Amino acid sequence: MTQHASPPRDSTGKSATVDRPPVWRGMLARADVRTLSLLGVLAALILVGGITKPDEFLDTRNLQLVLTQASVIGVVTVGMTFVIMSGGIDLSVGAIVALASVWATTVATQEYGFGGILLTAVLVGLGCGLVNGLLIAYGGMVPFIATLAMLASARGLALQITDGKTQIVTVDSVLDLGLRDAYVLGIPPLVMVFAVVTIIGWLVLNRTTFGRRTVAVGGNAEAARLAGIDVRRQRLYLYLLSGLCCGIAAFLLIVLAGSGQNTNGNLYELDAIAAAIIGGTLLSGGRGTITGSVLGVLIFTTITNIFALNNLQSDVQQIAKGAIIVAAVLVQRRTASTT
């Protein structure tokens, strides 16, 4: 008779086999640790600002300014987070913001008022995202090369449209959004738009099939294809989403600056990528959080504000940002090696 070994039992006679917790619990725990760490860094920066320039940094208007400035790059970062999570990259976001802002502020466009400016900015962003998506998903181009080409083309077209000149917005309904009279309970309209985009991005990533497919494609594109996911279509949608976020950010920038310039969005691609990375998004794809990316944006914007208030040179600020990015990547690698 064949005997089967029974599982080991403890002194009470119960099975000593320990059930392992689900994998998702470990991922959630790590996400919570990252979020708490980012909140700690943000709190430390606020403390530094409060100590070095208490009257200026903690002033309500300055805090509103920080949130307003974070709103523009924050909207771009939400779209960038989705792209990076899928294993891609978008180097053209800053140039798309510039092109959308100048196209939406031409004399011809402004004749259509508020709706014309908003619609043009969004459509230009979507159009550029569509071109990126088609080249990458169906043209087989490497995301780095395709979006680099878009960066150069969009910047060139923006310069051609403006002829190097600033295009002043004359539509009062657009300019009024940047006035303090438009604030709701002390919250600027731009911040409210950023909050809405963030909430929608979080829901899409964590509560929809689209979000799960994005993570699957970034984790293992071939496995996702074998599971029935149309990887090429998913990538196309992701670059469309990035373009949409750029269009929205361009409109916010028009409200904030009251003009359209071909230099708008300068280095936005680096800021968005950096914010996503320190927020826990892996450059290799497959992991990331909208919450972390938003906290990354707030951290960088707060650093910029503190440096400006203390009259520190911009080169020192860039060095500090670079050090933070390197530290974040090293932490990611250490975390990945221990999981």
Short mmCIF file of C-alpha atoms in Angstrom, two decimals:
data_model
loop_
_atom_site.label_atom_id
_atom_site.label_comp_id
_atom_site.label_asym_id
_atom_site.label_seq_id
_atom_site.Cartn_x
_atom_site.Cartn_y
_atom_site.Cartn_z
CA MET A 1 0.00 0.00 0.00
CA THR A 2 1.31 3.42 -0.96
CA GLN A 3 1.53 5.84 1.91
CA HIS A 4 1.30 9.56 1.40
CA ALA A 5 3.15 11.88 3.71
CA SER A 6 0.78 14.05 5.69
CA PRO A 7 1.54 17.71 6.23
CA PRO A 8 3.42 18.50 9.46
CA ARG A 9 1.25 19.28 12.44
CA ASP A 10 1.87 21.36 15.54
CA SER A 11 1.40 20.34 19.17
CA THR A 12 -2.35 20.90 18.96
CA GLY A 13 -2.73 18.55 16.01
CA LYS A 14 -3.47 21.35 13.52
CA SER A 15 -1.66 21.58 10.23
CA ALA A 16 1.52 23.60 10.52
CA THR A 17 1.29 24.73 6.91
CA VAL A 18 1.15 28.50 6.81
CA ASP A 19 -0.98 30.11 4.11
CA ARG A 20 0.94 32.77 2.27
CA PRO A 21 -0.79 36.13 1.95
CA PRO A 22 -1.93 37.13 -1.53
CA VAL A 23 0.64 38.91 -3.68
CA TRP A 24 -1.56 41.98 -4.00
CA ARG A 25 -1.33 42.57 -0.25
CA GLY A 26 2.44 42.87 -0.48
CA MET A 27 2.15 45.27 -3.40
CA LEU A 28 -0.37 47.35 -1.49
CA ALA A 29 1.88 47.44 1.55
CA ARG A 30 4.83 48.64 -0.55
CA ALA A 31 2.61 51.28 -2.16
CA ASP A 32 1.57 52.53 1.25
CA VAL A 33 5.20 52.74 2.36
CA ARG A 34 6.11 54.73 -0.75
CA THR A 35 3.16 57.07 -0.27
CA LEU A 36 4.02 57.67 3.37
CA SER A 37 7.66 58.26 2.44
CA LEU A 38 6.68 60.85 -0.17
CA LEU A 39 4.34 62.53 2.28
CA GLY A 40 7.22 62.64 4.76
CA VAL A 41 9.50 64.29 2.19
CA LEU A 42 6.79 66.82 1.32
CA ALA A 43 6.20 67.57 5.01
CA ALA A 44 9.95 68.06 5.52
CA LEU A 45 10.08 70.51 2.60
CA ILE A 46 7.14 72.45 4.00
CA LEU A 47 8.95 72.59 7.33
CA VAL A 48 12.11 73.89 5.63
CA GLY A 49 10.10 76.53 3.79
CA GLY A 50 8.33 77.52 6.98
CA ILE A 51 11.64 77.90 8.83
CA THR A 52 13.60 79.74 6.15
CA LYS A 53 10.83 82.06 4.96
CA PRO A 54 7.92 81.73 7.40
CA ASP A 55 6.07 84.90 6.45
CA GLU A 56 6.38 84.37 2.70
CA PHE A 57 6.22 80.59 2.26
CA LEU A 58 3.27 79.98 4.58
CA ASP A 59 1.32 82.90 3.16
CA THR A 60 -1.99 81.77 1.65
CA ARG A 61 -1.25 83.39 -1.69
CA ASN A 62 2.10 81.62 -1.96
CA LEU A 63 0.54 78.24 -1.20
CA GLN A 64 -2.12 78.92 -3.82
CA LEU A 65 0.66 79.80 -6.26
CA VAL A 66 2.48 76.53 -5.55
CA LEU A 67 -0.67 74.50 -6.19
CA THR A 68 -1.48 76.47 -9.33
CA GLN A 69 2.00 75.96 -10.77
CA ALA A 70 1.81 72.27 -9.90
CA SER A 71 -1.50 71.95 -11.73
CA VAL A 72 -0.10 72.43 -15.24
CA ILE A 73 2.78 69.97 -15.01
CA GLY A 74 0.61 67.74 -12.82
CA VAL A 75 -1.94 67.15 -15.56
CA VAL A 76 0.90 66.27 -17.96
CA THR A 77 2.36 63.90 -15.36
CA VAL A 78 -0.91 61.96 -15.05
CA GLY A 79 -0.76 61.12 -18.76
CA MET A 80 2.97 60.40 -18.57
CA THR A 81 2.41 57.95 -15.72
CA PHE A 82 0.11 55.82 -17.88
CA VAL A 83 2.61 55.83 -20.76
CA ILE A 84 5.58 54.84 -18.58
CA MET A 85 3.55 52.13 -16.85
CA SER A 86 2.95 50.57 -20.25
CA GLY A 87 6.70 50.39 -20.85
CA GLY A 88 6.79 53.47 -23.10
CA ILE A 89 8.06 57.02 -22.85
CA ASP A 90 6.90 60.38 -24.20
CA LEU A 91 9.58 63.00 -24.73
CA SER A 92 7.27 65.27 -26.68
CA VAL A 93 4.86 66.40 -23.96
CA GLY A 94 6.50 69.80 -23.45
CA ALA A 95 6.56 70.53 -27.17
CA ILE A 96 2.93 69.43 -27.54
CA VAL A 97 1.94 71.82 -24.75
CA ALA A 98 3.77 74.62 -26.57
CA LEU A 99 2.16 73.82 -29.93
CA ALA A 100 -1.32 73.50 -28.43
CA SER A 101 -0.94 76.78 -26.52
CA VAL A 102 0.14 78.82 -29.54
CA TRP A 103 -2.35 77.21 -31.92
CA ALA A 104 -5.15 77.95 -29.46
CA THR A 105 -4.12 81.61 -29.05
CA THR A 106 -3.87 82.69 -32.69
CA VAL A 107 -6.07 85.62 -33.69
CA ALA A 108 -8.25 83.34 -35.80
CA THR A 109 -8.80 80.89 -32.95
CA GLN A 110 -9.56 83.58 -30.37
CA GLU A 111 -12.43 84.83 -32.53
CA TYR A 112 -14.33 81.73 -31.40
CA GLY A 113 -13.95 82.67 -27.75
CA PHE A 114 -13.53 80.42 -24.74
CA GLY A 115 -14.83 77.28 -26.45
CA GLY A 116 -12.64 77.78 -29.49
CA ILE A 117 -9.47 78.12 -27.42
CA LEU A 118 -10.25 75.12 -25.22
CA LEU A 119 -11.33 72.89 -28.12
CA THR A 120 -8.29 73.81 -30.21
CA ALA A 121 -5.87 73.07 -27.39
CA VAL A 122 -7.45 69.68 -26.73
CA LEU A 123 -7.66 68.73 -30.43
CA VAL A 124 -4.03 69.67 -31.06
CA GLY A 125 -2.97 67.57 -28.08
CA LEU A 126 -5.04 64.62 -29.28
CA GLY A 127 -3.71 65.00 -32.82
CA CYS A 128 -0.10 64.88 -31.68
CA GLY A 129 -0.88 61.93 -29.40
CA LEU A 130 -2.52 60.14 -32.33
CA VAL A 131 0.59 60.58 -34.48
CA ASN A 132 2.81 59.29 -31.67
CA GLY A 133 0.53 56.34 -31.07
CA LEU A 134 0.31 55.34 -34.72
CA LEU A 135 4.08 55.55 -35.22
CA ILE A 136 4.78 53.49 -32.11
CA ALA A 137 1.91 50.99 -32.05
CA TYR A 138 1.44 50.36 -35.77
CA GLY A 139 4.62 51.80 -37.30
CA GLY A 140 6.90 49.77 -35.05
CA MET A 141 8.99 52.78 -34.05
CA VAL A 142 10.78 52.89 -30.72
CA PRO A 143 8.91 55.29 -28.37
CA PHE A 144 12.09 57.24 -27.67
CA ILE A 145 12.70 57.97 -31.36
CA ALA A 146 9.06 58.62 -32.31
CA THR A 147 8.42 61.08 -29.49
CA LEU A 148 11.82 62.72 -29.99
CA ALA A 149 10.82 63.38 -33.60
CA MET A 150 7.50 64.81 -32.39
CA LEU A 151 9.37 67.03 -29.93
CA ALA A 152 11.43 68.57 -32.72
CA SER A 153 8.49 68.88 -35.13
CA ALA A 154 6.07 70.39 -32.61
CA ARG A 155 8.64 72.91 -31.39
CA GLY A 156 9.40 73.91 -34.96
CA LEU A 157 5.74 74.29 -35.87
CA ALA A 158 5.08 76.32 -32.71
CA LEU A 159 7.92 78.66 -33.64
CA GLN A 160 6.59 78.98 -37.18
CA ILE A 161 3.08 79.85 -35.98
CA THR A 162 4.26 82.54 -33.58
CA ASP A 163 7.26 83.77 -35.57
CA GLY A 164 8.97 83.95 -32.19
CA LYS A 165 6.42 86.41 -30.80
CA THR A 166 4.16 86.17 -27.75
CA GLN A 167 0.46 85.81 -28.58
CA ILE A 168 -1.60 87.75 -26.04
CA VAL A 169 -5.00 86.37 -25.04
CA THR A 170 -7.80 88.90 -25.37
CA VAL A 171 -10.76 86.67 -24.42
CA ASP A 172 -11.95 87.91 -21.03
CA SER A 173 -13.74 84.66 -20.09
CA VAL A 174 -10.40 82.84 -20.32
CA LEU A 175 -8.42 85.47 -18.45
CA ASP A 176 -11.04 85.66 -15.70
CA LEU A 177 -10.24 82.08 -14.64
CA GLY A 178 -6.85 83.26 -13.45
CA LEU A 179 -8.25 86.03 -11.25
CA ARG A 180 -8.79 85.66 -7.52
CA ASP A 181 -12.49 86.42 -7.99
CA ALA A 182 -12.79 83.05 -9.73
CA TYR A 183 -11.47 81.11 -6.73
CA VAL A 184 -13.94 78.75 -5.07
CA LEU A 185 -13.48 78.60 -1.29
CA GLY A 186 -9.94 79.88 -1.81
CA ILE A 187 -9.13 77.19 -4.40
CA PRO A 188 -7.99 78.37 -7.86
CA PRO A 189 -9.94 76.88 -10.81
CA LEU A 190 -6.72 75.43 -12.24
CA VAL A 191 -6.18 73.43 -9.06
CA MET A 192 -9.73 72.13 -9.25
CA VAL A 193 -9.14 70.95 -12.83
CA PHE A 194 -5.93 69.24 -11.71
CA ALA A 195 -7.82 67.52 -8.89
CA VAL A 196 -10.51 66.28 -11.28
CA VAL A 197 -7.92 64.94 -13.74
CA THR A 198 -6.09 63.22 -10.88
CA ILE A 199 -9.24 61.56 -9.55
CA ILE A 200 -10.28 60.39 -13.01
CA GLY A 201 -6.76 59.08 -13.67
CA TRP A 202 -6.77 57.18 -10.38
CA LEU A 203 -10.16 55.64 -11.09
CA VAL A 204 -9.18 54.64 -14.63
CA LEU A 205 -5.94 53.04 -13.46
CA ASN A 206 -7.32 51.23 -10.43
CA ARG A 207 -10.95 50.54 -11.22
CA THR A 208 -11.20 49.82 -14.96
CA THR A 209 -10.15 47.20 -17.46
CA PHE A 210 -8.15 49.87 -19.27
CA GLY A 211 -5.96 50.33 -16.20
CA ARG A 212 -5.42 46.60 -15.76
CA ARG A 213 -4.50 46.24 -19.42
CA THR A 214 -2.02 49.09 -19.11
CA VAL A 215 -0.26 47.34 -16.22
CA ALA A 216 -0.33 44.02 -18.08
CA VAL A 217 1.21 45.50 -21.23
CA GLY A 218 3.95 47.17 -19.21
CA GLY A 219 4.66 44.05 -17.18
CA ASN A 220 4.92 41.65 -20.13
CA ALA A 221 3.61 42.70 -23.53
CA GLU A 222 3.86 39.20 -25.03
CA ALA A 223 1.99 37.62 -22.13
CA ALA A 224 -0.65 40.36 -22.43
CA ARG A 225 -1.03 39.57 -26.15
CA LEU A 226 -1.42 35.87 -25.44
CA ALA A 227 -4.05 36.75 -22.83
CA GLY A 228 -6.15 38.40 -25.54
CA ILE A 229 -5.17 42.04 -25.08
CA ASP A 230 -4.74 44.07 -28.26
CA VAL A 231 -1.35 45.50 -27.28
CA ARG A 232 -1.04 47.82 -30.27
CA ARG A 233 -4.46 49.37 -29.76
CA GLN A 234 -3.78 49.77 -26.04
CA ARG A 235 -0.57 51.64 -26.76
CA LEU A 236 -2.37 53.86 -29.25
CA TYR A 237 -4.96 54.74 -26.61
CA LEU A 238 -2.22 55.53 -24.07
CA TYR A 239 -0.50 58.06 -26.32
CA LEU A 240 -3.89 59.57 -27.12
CA LEU A 241 -4.41 59.93 -23.37
CA SER A 242 -1.01 61.59 -23.00
CA GLY A 243 -1.87 63.99 -25.82
CA LEU A 244 -5.22 64.80 -24.22
CA CYS A 245 -3.50 65.65 -20.94
CA CYS A 246 -1.07 67.90 -22.83
CA GLY A 247 -3.99 69.71 -24.46
CA ILE A 248 -5.66 70.30 -21.11
CA ALA A 249 -2.36 71.46 -19.60
CA ALA A 250 -1.87 73.87 -22.52
CA PHE A 251 -5.23 75.48 -21.79
CA LEU A 252 -4.34 75.79 -18.09
CA LEU A 253 -1.04 77.40 -19.06
CA ILE A 254 -2.88 79.86 -21.31
CA VAL A 255 -5.07 80.85 -18.36
CA LEU A 256 -2.06 81.12 -16.05
CA ALA A 257 0.16 83.13 -18.41
CA GLY A 258 -2.52 84.96 -20.38
CA SER A 259 -0.63 84.22 -23.58
CA GLY A 260 0.72 81.57 -25.91
CA GLN A 261 4.46 81.21 -26.58
CA ASN A 262 6.57 78.74 -28.50
CA THR A 263 8.78 78.40 -25.40
CA ASN A 264 5.90 77.11 -23.26
CA GLY A 265 6.32 73.68 -21.73
CA ASN A 266 10.11 73.86 -21.73
CA LEU A 267 11.55 70.74 -20.04
CA TYR A 268 8.06 69.55 -19.05
CA GLU A 269 8.99 66.09 -20.31
CA LEU A 270 11.86 65.86 -17.84
CA ASP A 271 9.78 67.19 -14.94
CA ALA A 272 6.91 64.80 -15.69
CA ILE A 273 9.19 61.77 -16.01
CA ALA A 274 11.05 62.73 -12.84
CA ALA A 275 7.81 63.20 -10.87
CA ALA A 276 6.52 59.82 -12.03
CA ILE A 277 9.80 58.10 -11.14
CA ILE A 278 10.07 59.46 -7.62
CA GLY A 279 6.39 58.60 -7.23
CA GLY A 280 7.22 54.92 -7.70
CA THR A 281 6.56 54.37 -11.41
CA LEU A 282 9.05 51.93 -12.93
CA LEU A 283 10.73 53.07 -16.14
CA SER A 284 10.60 49.46 -17.32
CA GLY A 285 6.81 49.51 -16.94
CA GLY A 286 4.31 47.38 -15.08
CA ARG A 287 4.09 49.41 -11.88
CA GLY A 288 3.15 52.89 -10.79
CA THR A 289 0.59 55.01 -8.96
CA ILE A 290 -1.20 58.23 -9.78
CA THR A 291 -1.02 59.25 -6.13
CA GLY A 292 2.75 58.85 -6.08
CA SER A 293 3.17 60.84 -9.30
CA VAL A 294 1.05 63.70 -7.95
CA LEU A 295 3.10 63.79 -4.76
CA GLY A 296 6.22 63.85 -6.91
CA VAL A 297 4.89 66.91 -8.73
CA LEU A 298 4.12 68.65 -5.44
CA ILE A 299 7.61 67.87 -4.13
CA PHE A 300 9.35 69.34 -7.16
CA THR A 301 7.08 72.40 -7.24
CA THR A 302 7.66 73.02 -3.54
CA ILE A 303 11.43 72.76 -4.03
CA THR A 304 11.26 75.31 -6.85
CA ASN A 305 9.23 77.67 -4.70
CA ILE A 306 11.57 77.38 -1.70
CA PHE A 307 14.60 78.04 -3.89
CA ALA A 308 12.94 81.06 -5.47
CA LEU A 309 11.96 82.55 -2.10
CA ASN A 310 15.51 82.10 -0.79
CA ASN A 311 17.01 83.66 -3.94
CA LEU A 312 19.02 80.53 -4.73
CA GLN A 313 20.29 80.12 -8.26
CA SER A 314 18.45 77.85 -10.68
CA ASP A 315 21.55 75.71 -11.30
CA VAL A 316 21.56 74.67 -7.64
CA GLN A 317 17.88 73.83 -7.98
CA GLN A 318 18.57 71.59 -10.99
CA ILE A 319 21.36 69.83 -9.11
CA ALA A 320 18.97 69.16 -6.22
CA LYS A 321 16.35 67.76 -8.61
CA GLY A 322 18.95 65.54 -10.23
CA ALA A 323 20.06 64.18 -6.87
CA ILE A 324 16.46 63.39 -5.94
CA ILE A 325 15.92 61.52 -9.22
CA VAL A 326 19.09 59.45 -8.75
CA ALA A 327 18.11 58.62 -5.18
CA ALA A 328 14.62 57.58 -6.30
CA VAL A 329 15.97 55.27 -9.01
CA LEU A 330 18.43 53.67 -6.59
CA VAL A 331 15.59 53.06 -4.12
CA GLN A 332 13.53 51.49 -6.92
CA ARG A 333 16.35 49.14 -7.86
CA ARG A 334 16.93 48.15 -4.24
CA THR A 335 13.19 47.52 -3.78
CA ALA A 336 12.99 45.48 -6.98
CA SER A 337 15.97 43.32 -5.96
CA THR A 338 14.41 42.43 -2.62
CA THR A 339 10.99 41.43 -4.04
#
